[in-house]
Amino acid sequence: MGHVELAVVGLACCLAVASAAKLGTVYTEGGFVEGVNKKLSLLGGDSVDIFKGIPFATAKTLENPQRHPGWQGTLKAKDFTKRCLQATLTQDSTFGDEDCLNLNIWVPQGRKQVSQDLPVMIWIYGGAFLMGAGQGANFLSNYLYDGEEIATRGNVIVVTFNYRVGPLGFLSTGDANLPGNYGLRDQHMAIAWVKRNIAAFGGDPNNITIFGESAGGASVSLQTLSPYNKGLIRRAISQSGVALSPWAIQHNPLFWAQKVAKKVGCPEDDTARMAECLKVTDPRALTLAYRLPLKAQEYPVLHYLGFIPVVDGDFIPDDPLNLFANAADIDYLAGTNSMDGHLFATVDMPAIDKSYKDITEEDFHWLVSGLTTTKGLDGARAAFDIYTESWAQDPSQETKKKTVVDLETDILFLMPTEIALAQHRANAKDPNTGHSAVPTHWYPYTMEDGNYLEITKKMDSSSMKQHLRTNFLHFWTLTYQELPTAVDEALPVPPLDDSEAAPVPPADGSEAAPVPPADDSLAPQMPAAIGF
């Protein structure tokens, strides 16, 4: 029995040592929080501390967020909280809650002592600024943005959080009455909270990386450009979205605010009265007052993204193109996927996913025209010509449908990303300095070589490529820009009523109006599809 007792005692000691490396209860500026320590194997040893649903801010409807007042006792931070109020995918009902500004933290732990001074990565989710949550979609209790994998593989602290989306996050009158960007300010509040509190969780507050995808990638880029984040961020990663993406900035927010105001019965002609009314309107009604069309319209779907960030003169003080000096001391990594534009293309031209339907030259010209409004017919012809060059050698439907996706990928994702990287490079230090421990060849970047890394499942020295779609980059940044501007900044666009497909009303009262009215006195404005 002596040997058995010693073995039991020894096992107990080992388990005690293994379980010792956990945070337990942590004190934050809001109060004590208690998470869950999850063992990564049956034998103990490495683990991860998980804290879910920690409040970082509070906010009233259509107002800037404020620091959370805190709580009494110990907060049991063991479950994800509700996402921010948003429309369902069918856009006929809502889910989530206005009280939603909470964050989640994953802290990897070793066997002997709690982690200290770990790098911190803060994730910003995408979703067209209309939907999403810090935990991501739920697949049988497996959440898309569970931070455990990145935290334990990379030995970093991972933080995710909620921010307001849709009209509640981005409705703006374009003036001081409803300046907008509430969702961006939520993001900033989360980043600032992490900066102030992450040391208590074993993180290094001076080594914070923000990263995100799609609208989250554009948000990352915008956060680096905002003067509010000076000194908070060390590194940033934009995946499939940057501040220069044509869907990242709304140039005529008042039009969309007026549409919502009309739908919920608020004044439309006085922004002060409109703001006062909207702030006391049921937030669910505000959310459902806007519907993003999910089938082909008069113009490409890009132009119907109503509630996105704005240049408010404060949080985003100027056109993002002029703000890259603010990000000069932030290391920046950005990239795109080869078919990032596929979702937009599917909405604009459903035939690309249907083998029994063909794409015609007229179809493609309509799409090109809708994405090159600032340069008018000259821009449409030039873009059409360069993108259809390959059709002479290969007129197959496969080639034509791929061209549709390539066009939307280039305009909406790749070219803005290339420009953003060039702007950052022009303002920041040499990106080739320092040491990179990535397990593949990554050659120094030069303008002549245009090196980029192609990320696939199997990577080797051949993954290093050069000159990504350089001829198209030259077209959009040089040839296209030299064309005369047809419309000042933007072009009028439907919808003018509440239907999903609201045609442009004819300027002369006739039945058809293939060309939108050129004046902007009453009509809404299209964001410039290419504004480089």
XYZ file of C-alpha atoms in Angstrom:
532
model
C 0.000 0.000 0.000
C 2.936 2.307 0.653
C 3.830 2.462 -3.018
C 0.213 3.103 -3.993
C -0.080 5.918 -1.451
C 3.154 7.482 -2.716
C 1.890 7.241 -6.282
C -1.390 8.902 -5.362
C 0.420 11.641 -3.466
C 2.824 12.105 -6.393
C -0.055 12.342 -8.867
C -1.810 14.866 -6.659
C 1.366 16.949 -6.488
C 1.741 16.849 -10.251
C -1.877 17.926 -10.714
C -1.383 20.700 -8.196
C 1.639 21.989 -10.079
C -0.175 21.699 -13.405
C -3.240 23.550 -12.135
C -1.215 26.258 -10.428
C -0.617 28.185 -13.655
C -3.955 29.941 -13.929
C -5.140 33.436 -13.290
C -8.213 32.761 -11.188
C -9.823 36.087 -10.293
C -8.442 39.207 -11.996
C -8.962 42.807 -10.946
C -9.860 45.250 -13.738
C -10.861 48.898 -13.714
C -14.513 47.806 -13.590
C -14.086 45.294 -10.792
C -13.106 41.676 -10.250
C -13.673 39.117 -13.029
C -13.494 35.349 -12.809
C -13.103 33.253 -15.920
C -12.573 29.577 -16.688
C -9.285 27.690 -16.891
C -9.422 25.074 -19.649
C -6.881 22.252 -19.668
C -5.466 21.438 -23.075
C -4.879 17.749 -22.302
C -6.149 15.123 -19.881
C -2.762 15.034 -18.170
C -2.898 18.695 -17.236
C 0.005 20.955 -18.012
C -0.693 23.688 -20.535
C -4.033 25.434 -20.305
C -5.852 28.572 -21.383
C -7.671 31.069 -19.182
C -10.882 32.257 -20.814
C -12.856 35.329 -19.825
C -16.100 36.054 -21.669
C -18.486 38.967 -21.583
C -16.435 41.604 -19.749
C -18.115 45.026 -20.161
C -15.735 47.655 -21.539
C -18.146 50.500 -22.301
C -21.765 51.547 -22.256
C -23.695 53.609 -24.783
C -27.075 55.202 -25.372
C -28.780 55.002 -28.750
C -26.876 56.974 -31.404
C -24.433 58.432 -28.902
C -20.727 57.960 -28.301
C -19.738 55.151 -25.921
C -18.594 55.933 -22.385
C -16.443 53.990 -19.956
C -18.377 51.287 -18.157
C -19.184 52.306 -14.549
C -18.166 48.889 -13.212
C -19.906 46.324 -11.033
C -20.106 45.134 -7.465
C -18.613 41.839 -6.363
C -16.978 39.425 -8.805
C -18.226 39.187 -12.386
C -18.552 35.572 -13.545
C -17.043 35.972 -17.004
C -17.832 32.475 -18.243
C -20.323 32.892 -21.086
C -20.512 34.904 -24.273
C -22.992 37.750 -24.041
C -25.474 38.823 -26.693
C -24.195 40.411 -29.860
C -25.082 44.009 -30.667
C -28.599 44.541 -31.988
C -28.780 43.760 -35.703
C -31.064 42.435 -38.388
C -31.309 38.750 -39.152
C -30.069 37.483 -42.507
C -33.617 37.731 -43.877
C -33.741 41.346 -42.631
C -37.306 40.960 -41.376
C -36.543 40.718 -37.644
C -33.771 41.521 -35.187
C -31.671 39.763 -32.607
C -29.045 40.847 -30.138
C -29.185 43.647 -27.596
C -28.255 47.316 -27.261
C -26.367 46.482 -24.066
C -23.642 44.657 -25.937
C -20.258 46.342 -25.487
C -18.412 43.415 -23.973
C -15.120 41.699 -24.738
C -13.602 38.227 -24.458
C -10.034 37.256 -23.542
C -7.987 34.071 -24.050
C -4.714 33.773 -22.123
C -2.415 30.756 -22.759
C -0.770 29.335 -19.644
C 2.229 27.051 -19.201
C 2.870 24.418 -16.557
C 4.702 26.309 -13.847
C 3.720 29.964 -13.673
C 1.161 32.323 -15.108
C 2.071 34.065 -18.331
C 3.575 37.531 -18.273
C 4.203 40.210 -20.899
C 2.585 38.242 -23.717
C 1.888 39.938 -27.057
C -1.771 40.889 -27.450
C -3.921 40.448 -30.570
C -7.304 42.193 -30.781
C -9.717 40.866 -33.404
C -12.250 43.116 -35.193
C -14.932 41.151 -37.018
C -16.353 41.890 -40.446
C -19.894 41.823 -41.755
C -20.374 44.860 -44.022
C -20.711 47.047 -40.890
C -24.181 45.488 -40.693
C -23.753 42.277 -38.763
C -21.370 40.174 -36.716
C -20.147 39.609 -33.178
C -16.947 39.126 -31.240
C -17.588 35.412 -30.869
C -18.629 34.988 -34.494
C -21.186 32.557 -35.827
C -22.215 29.618 -33.667
C -21.862 26.121 -35.127
C -23.237 23.704 -32.514
C -21.576 25.686 -29.702
C -18.359 25.991 -31.710
C -17.878 29.696 -32.280
C -16.138 30.960 -35.397
C -14.025 33.493 -33.521
C -13.060 31.385 -30.546
C -9.611 32.718 -29.704
C -8.211 29.542 -28.163
C -6.464 28.238 -31.276
C -4.523 31.422 -32.009
C -3.757 32.015 -28.336
C -2.303 28.581 -27.682
C -0.515 28.129 -31.017
C 1.000 31.585 -31.036
C 1.469 32.032 -27.284
C -0.368 35.342 -27.479
C -3.343 36.822 -25.679
C -6.374 37.071 -27.972
C -9.152 39.588 -27.406
C -12.453 39.825 -29.301
C -15.272 42.282 -28.685
C -18.633 43.562 -29.900
C -19.274 46.885 -31.571
C -22.498 48.474 -32.815
C -23.425 47.847 -36.449
C -26.014 48.983 -38.978
C -27.923 52.227 -38.369
C -27.240 52.006 -34.628
C -23.508 51.974 -35.295
C -23.119 54.198 -38.332
C -26.163 56.417 -38.941
C -25.038 59.998 -39.475
C -26.597 63.287 -40.519
C -23.214 64.511 -41.660
C -23.111 67.213 -39.002
C -22.753 67.594 -35.237
C -26.313 66.451 -34.522
C -25.543 62.847 -35.428
C -21.854 62.689 -36.386
C -21.858 58.892 -36.768
C -18.952 56.447 -36.422
C -20.397 55.080 -33.171
C -19.229 51.593 -34.113
C -15.693 52.855 -34.748
C -15.710 54.607 -31.384
C -16.831 51.352 -29.748
C -13.810 49.676 -31.317
C -11.541 52.411 -29.992
C -12.996 52.035 -26.497
C -12.223 48.303 -26.577
C -8.642 48.926 -27.725
C -8.151 51.557 -25.022
C -9.611 49.215 -22.363
C -7.147 46.522 -23.381
C -4.293 49.014 -23.199
C -5.260 49.960 -19.630
C -6.125 46.507 -18.290
C -4.344 43.749 -20.193
C -1.276 43.734 -17.925
C -3.469 42.236 -15.198
C -4.097 39.279 -17.528
C -0.407 38.785 -18.327
C -0.319 40.874 -21.483
C 2.131 43.504 -22.658
C 0.197 46.780 -23.103
C 2.986 48.055 -25.337
C 2.700 45.155 -27.771
C -0.861 45.311 -29.076
C -1.759 44.155 -32.592
C -5.217 44.791 -34.003
C -6.374 42.588 -36.862
C -9.587 42.080 -38.760
C -11.256 40.870 -41.938
C -13.437 42.616 -44.540
C -15.267 45.423 -42.684
C -13.041 44.448 -39.773
C -9.968 44.916 -41.963
C -11.184 48.345 -43.027
C -11.894 49.120 -39.367
C -8.333 48.155 -38.462
C -7.036 50.520 -41.125
C -9.313 53.347 -39.961
C -8.292 52.827 -36.332
C -4.630 53.254 -37.270
C -5.482 56.528 -39.018
C -7.535 58.002 -36.184
C -5.687 60.405 -33.865
C -7.673 58.918 -30.975
C -5.518 55.781 -31.079
C -2.157 57.505 -30.870
C 0.133 55.330 -28.749
C -2.366 52.483 -28.318
C -1.442 50.244 -31.251
C 1.929 48.770 -32.182
C 0.951 46.618 -35.146
C -2.061 46.176 -37.405
C -3.232 43.586 -39.930
C -5.955 44.275 -42.507
C -7.410 41.203 -44.199
C -9.555 41.907 -47.267
C -10.393 45.498 -46.445
C -8.683 48.853 -45.870
C -9.702 52.444 -45.187
C -9.440 53.219 -48.917
C -11.888 50.492 -49.947
C -14.801 52.168 -51.761
C -17.242 50.539 -49.339
C -15.411 51.865 -46.248
C -16.523 55.528 -46.306
C -20.030 56.952 -46.841
C -19.944 60.247 -48.746
C -23.604 61.192 -48.348
C -24.754 59.980 -44.928
C -27.632 62.457 -44.715
C -29.519 60.744 -47.527
C -29.489 57.433 -45.690
C -30.370 59.085 -42.388
C -33.356 60.727 -44.071
C -34.521 57.381 -45.434
C -34.502 55.883 -41.938
C -36.159 58.971 -40.475
C -38.939 58.769 -43.041
C -39.459 55.078 -42.368
C -39.845 55.544 -38.586
C -41.798 58.795 -38.721
C -39.131 61.303 -37.681
C -38.517 64.770 -39.199
C -36.408 64.716 -42.345
C -35.669 68.378 -43.059
C -34.120 69.454 -39.739
C -31.168 67.372 -38.548
C -31.466 68.587 -34.953
C -35.111 67.518 -34.719
C -34.312 64.357 -36.665
C -31.565 63.409 -34.207
C -33.765 64.109 -31.191
C -36.493 61.887 -32.607
C -34.250 59.042 -33.759
C -32.570 58.789 -30.349
C -35.899 57.972 -28.665
C -37.144 55.655 -31.419
C -37.254 51.915 -30.759
C -33.751 50.731 -31.755
C -35.280 47.656 -33.370
C -37.334 49.875 -35.638
C -34.207 51.827 -36.552
C -32.405 48.600 -37.384
C -35.188 47.307 -39.630
C -35.686 50.658 -41.365
C -32.758 49.797 -43.640
C -32.586 46.800 -45.943
C -29.545 45.913 -48.008
C -30.746 44.554 -51.367
C -29.469 41.046 -51.903
C -30.452 40.732 -55.545
C -29.484 42.655 -58.652
C -30.499 46.331 -58.699
C -30.238 49.357 -60.968
C -26.627 49.768 -59.850
C -24.025 47.451 -58.285
C -24.739 46.581 -54.657
C -21.732 48.640 -53.550
C -23.865 51.768 -53.893
C -26.535 50.504 -51.505
C -24.249 50.130 -48.491
C -25.803 52.977 -46.543
C -24.459 52.684 -43.017
C -20.699 52.672 -42.968
C -18.029 54.996 -41.501
C -17.928 58.682 -42.406
C -15.375 61.476 -42.395
C -16.708 63.256 -39.306
C -13.942 65.798 -38.826
C -13.065 64.309 -35.452
C -12.555 60.568 -35.114
C -11.849 60.412 -38.846
C -10.769 64.031 -39.328
C -10.119 63.944 -43.072
C -10.221 61.762 -46.151
C -8.364 58.586 -45.111
C -5.960 59.095 -48.020
C -4.627 62.143 -46.168
C -4.217 60.485 -42.761
C -1.498 57.888 -43.244
C 1.032 59.980 -41.355
C -0.978 59.077 -38.239
C -0.030 55.423 -38.786
C 3.661 56.015 -39.462
C 4.795 54.394 -36.205
C 2.533 51.343 -36.591
C 3.803 48.185 -38.316
C 1.235 47.326 -40.976
C 0.435 44.109 -42.849
C -2.369 43.860 -45.402
C -3.570 41.346 -47.941
C -6.458 40.100 -50.024
C -7.872 36.834 -51.308
C -7.914 35.959 -54.992
C -11.747 36.034 -55.117
C -12.636 38.621 -52.483
C -15.122 40.222 -54.857
C -17.131 37.045 -55.374
C -19.898 37.908 -52.903
C -20.450 41.322 -54.477
C -20.290 39.781 -57.942
C -22.863 37.143 -57.041
C -25.343 39.810 -55.978
C -24.661 42.030 -58.983
C -24.587 39.256 -61.564
C -26.111 36.003 -60.250
C -25.374 34.253 -63.552
C -21.716 33.825 -62.575
C -22.715 30.967 -60.268
C -25.175 29.359 -62.678
C -23.758 27.081 -65.341
C -26.920 27.355 -67.430
C -26.767 31.163 -67.657
C -24.389 33.199 -69.783
C -22.639 36.515 -69.234
C -22.843 38.875 -72.206
C -20.677 41.840 -73.097
C -23.665 44.064 -72.339
C -23.939 42.564 -68.837
C -20.291 43.207 -68.142
C -20.430 46.730 -69.542
C -23.326 47.510 -67.177
C -21.224 46.362 -64.234
C -18.143 48.289 -65.340
C -20.223 51.433 -65.852
C -21.718 51.139 -62.383
C -18.287 50.874 -60.793
C -16.636 53.718 -62.728
C -19.224 56.465 -62.343
C -16.727 59.199 -61.501
C -15.120 58.963 -64.936
C -18.288 58.548 -66.973
C -18.290 56.869 -70.374
C -14.557 57.315 -70.898
C -13.796 55.450 -67.686
C -16.249 52.686 -68.483
C -14.830 52.176 -71.982
C -11.233 52.118 -70.766
C -11.954 49.652 -67.964
C -14.085 47.483 -70.235
C -11.314 47.294 -72.827
C -8.531 46.243 -70.454
C -10.631 43.634 -68.657
C -11.982 42.042 -71.831
C -8.659 41.772 -73.655
C -8.406 38.087 -72.780
C -11.826 37.370 -74.254
C -10.442 37.527 -77.799
C -8.274 34.471 -77.144
C -10.718 32.735 -74.800
C -14.359 33.803 -75.123
C -15.589 30.970 -72.893
C -18.185 31.615 -70.212
C -15.697 30.440 -67.602
C -13.316 33.225 -68.596
C -16.048 35.857 -68.726
C -17.435 34.906 -65.326
C -13.974 34.936 -63.816
C -13.486 38.418 -65.269
C -16.569 39.610 -63.384
C -15.087 38.414 -60.098
C -11.658 39.808 -60.978
C -13.138 43.241 -61.688
C -14.972 43.441 -58.361
C -11.997 41.993 -56.489
C -9.661 44.559 -58.036
C -11.876 47.594 -57.469
C -13.274 46.728 -54.058
C -10.307 44.984 -52.443
C -6.960 44.550 -54.192
C -6.301 48.010 -55.630
C -7.336 49.879 -52.452
C -5.064 47.556 -50.480
C -2.133 48.200 -52.811
C -2.670 51.951 -52.457
C -2.995 51.739 -48.673
C 0.281 49.837 -48.428
C 1.989 52.370 -50.674
C 0.661 55.238 -48.554
C 1.833 53.563 -45.365
C 5.235 52.843 -46.896
C 5.576 56.494 -47.917
C 4.956 57.682 -44.359
C 6.504 54.926 -42.244
C 9.927 53.432 -41.741
C 11.516 50.865 -44.049
C 9.306 47.736 -43.935
C 12.298 45.495 -44.651
C 14.035 46.086 -41.323
C 13.714 43.779 -38.332
C 13.457 40.008 -38.111
C 10.628 37.810 -39.314
C 10.272 34.275 -38.023
C 7.670 33.144 -40.547
C 8.472 29.604 -41.748
C 8.879 30.503 -45.413
C 10.960 32.732 -47.645
C 9.835 36.357 -47.543
C 12.087 38.575 -49.610
C 12.529 42.316 -48.975
C 10.023 44.502 -50.765
C 11.106 46.889 -53.488
C 9.017 48.885 -55.941
C 10.930 47.301 -58.813
C 10.324 43.704 -57.738
C 6.889 44.111 -56.158
C 7.358 41.008 -54.014
C 4.326 39.507 -52.319
C 3.614 36.267 -50.478
C 1.045 33.845 -51.863
C -0.499 31.995 -48.915
C -1.687 28.467 -49.661
C -1.967 25.194 -47.758
C 1.516 24.122 -48.846
C 4.115 26.865 -48.943
C 7.759 26.895 -49.984
C 10.216 29.206 -51.725
C 7.938 29.331 -54.772
C 5.263 31.030 -52.657
C 7.157 34.285 -53.090
C 5.678 36.024 -56.139
C 6.204 39.301 -57.935
C 4.068 42.001 -59.553
C 0.540 41.107 -58.447
C -1.769 42.179 -61.309
C 0.608 45.043 -62.060
C -0.971 46.004 -65.386
C -4.343 46.492 -63.705
C -2.729 48.401 -60.845
C -1.135 50.753 -63.352
C -4.466 51.167 -65.118
C -6.405 52.155 -62.005
C -3.729 54.353 -60.453
C -2.396 56.037 -63.603
C -4.436 55.638 -66.797
C -7.829 55.838 -65.128
C -6.885 58.772 -62.917
C -5.794 60.832 -65.923
C -9.277 60.645 -67.432
C -11.505 63.693 -66.899
C -13.886 63.471 -63.969
C -17.466 63.175 -65.171
C -19.180 63.766 -61.847
C -17.955 65.725 -58.862
C -17.086 63.110 -56.230
C -20.261 61.065 -56.598
C -23.336 60.323 -58.678
C -27.036 60.287 -57.765
C -28.339 56.799 -57.118
C -31.604 55.128 -56.096
C -33.445 54.058 -54.058
C -35.820 56.954 -53.466
C -38.633 54.865 -52.022
C -38.653 51.930 -49.623
C -38.635 49.133 -52.172
C -35.549 47.055 -52.737
C -35.400 47.995 -56.402
C -36.110 51.694 -56.666
C -35.313 52.969 -60.171
C -33.918 56.409 -60.790
C -36.856 58.716 -61.482
C -36.662 60.169 -64.999
C -35.513 63.758 -65.046
C -38.180 64.750 -67.574
C -41.063 62.603 -66.368
C -40.725 60.014 -69.112
C -41.052 56.308 -68.412
C -37.411 55.389 -68.722
C -34.296 57.006 -67.331
C -31.224 54.991 -68.253
C -28.913 57.771 -67.034
C -29.313 59.211 -63.515
C -29.827 62.975 -63.173
C -26.563 64.884 -63.144
C -27.459 67.482 -60.500
C -27.296 66.637 -56.810
C -29.944 68.954 -55.412
C -32.345 66.279 -54.227
C -30.859 62.985 -55.276
C -28.689 60.773 -53.081
C -25.020 60.333 -53.805
C -23.075 57.318 -54.903
C -19.740 56.843 -53.226
C -17.001 57.012 -55.815
C -16.242 53.427 -56.756
C -12.687 54.321 -57.583
C -11.455 57.234 -55.558
C -7.706 56.658 -55.573
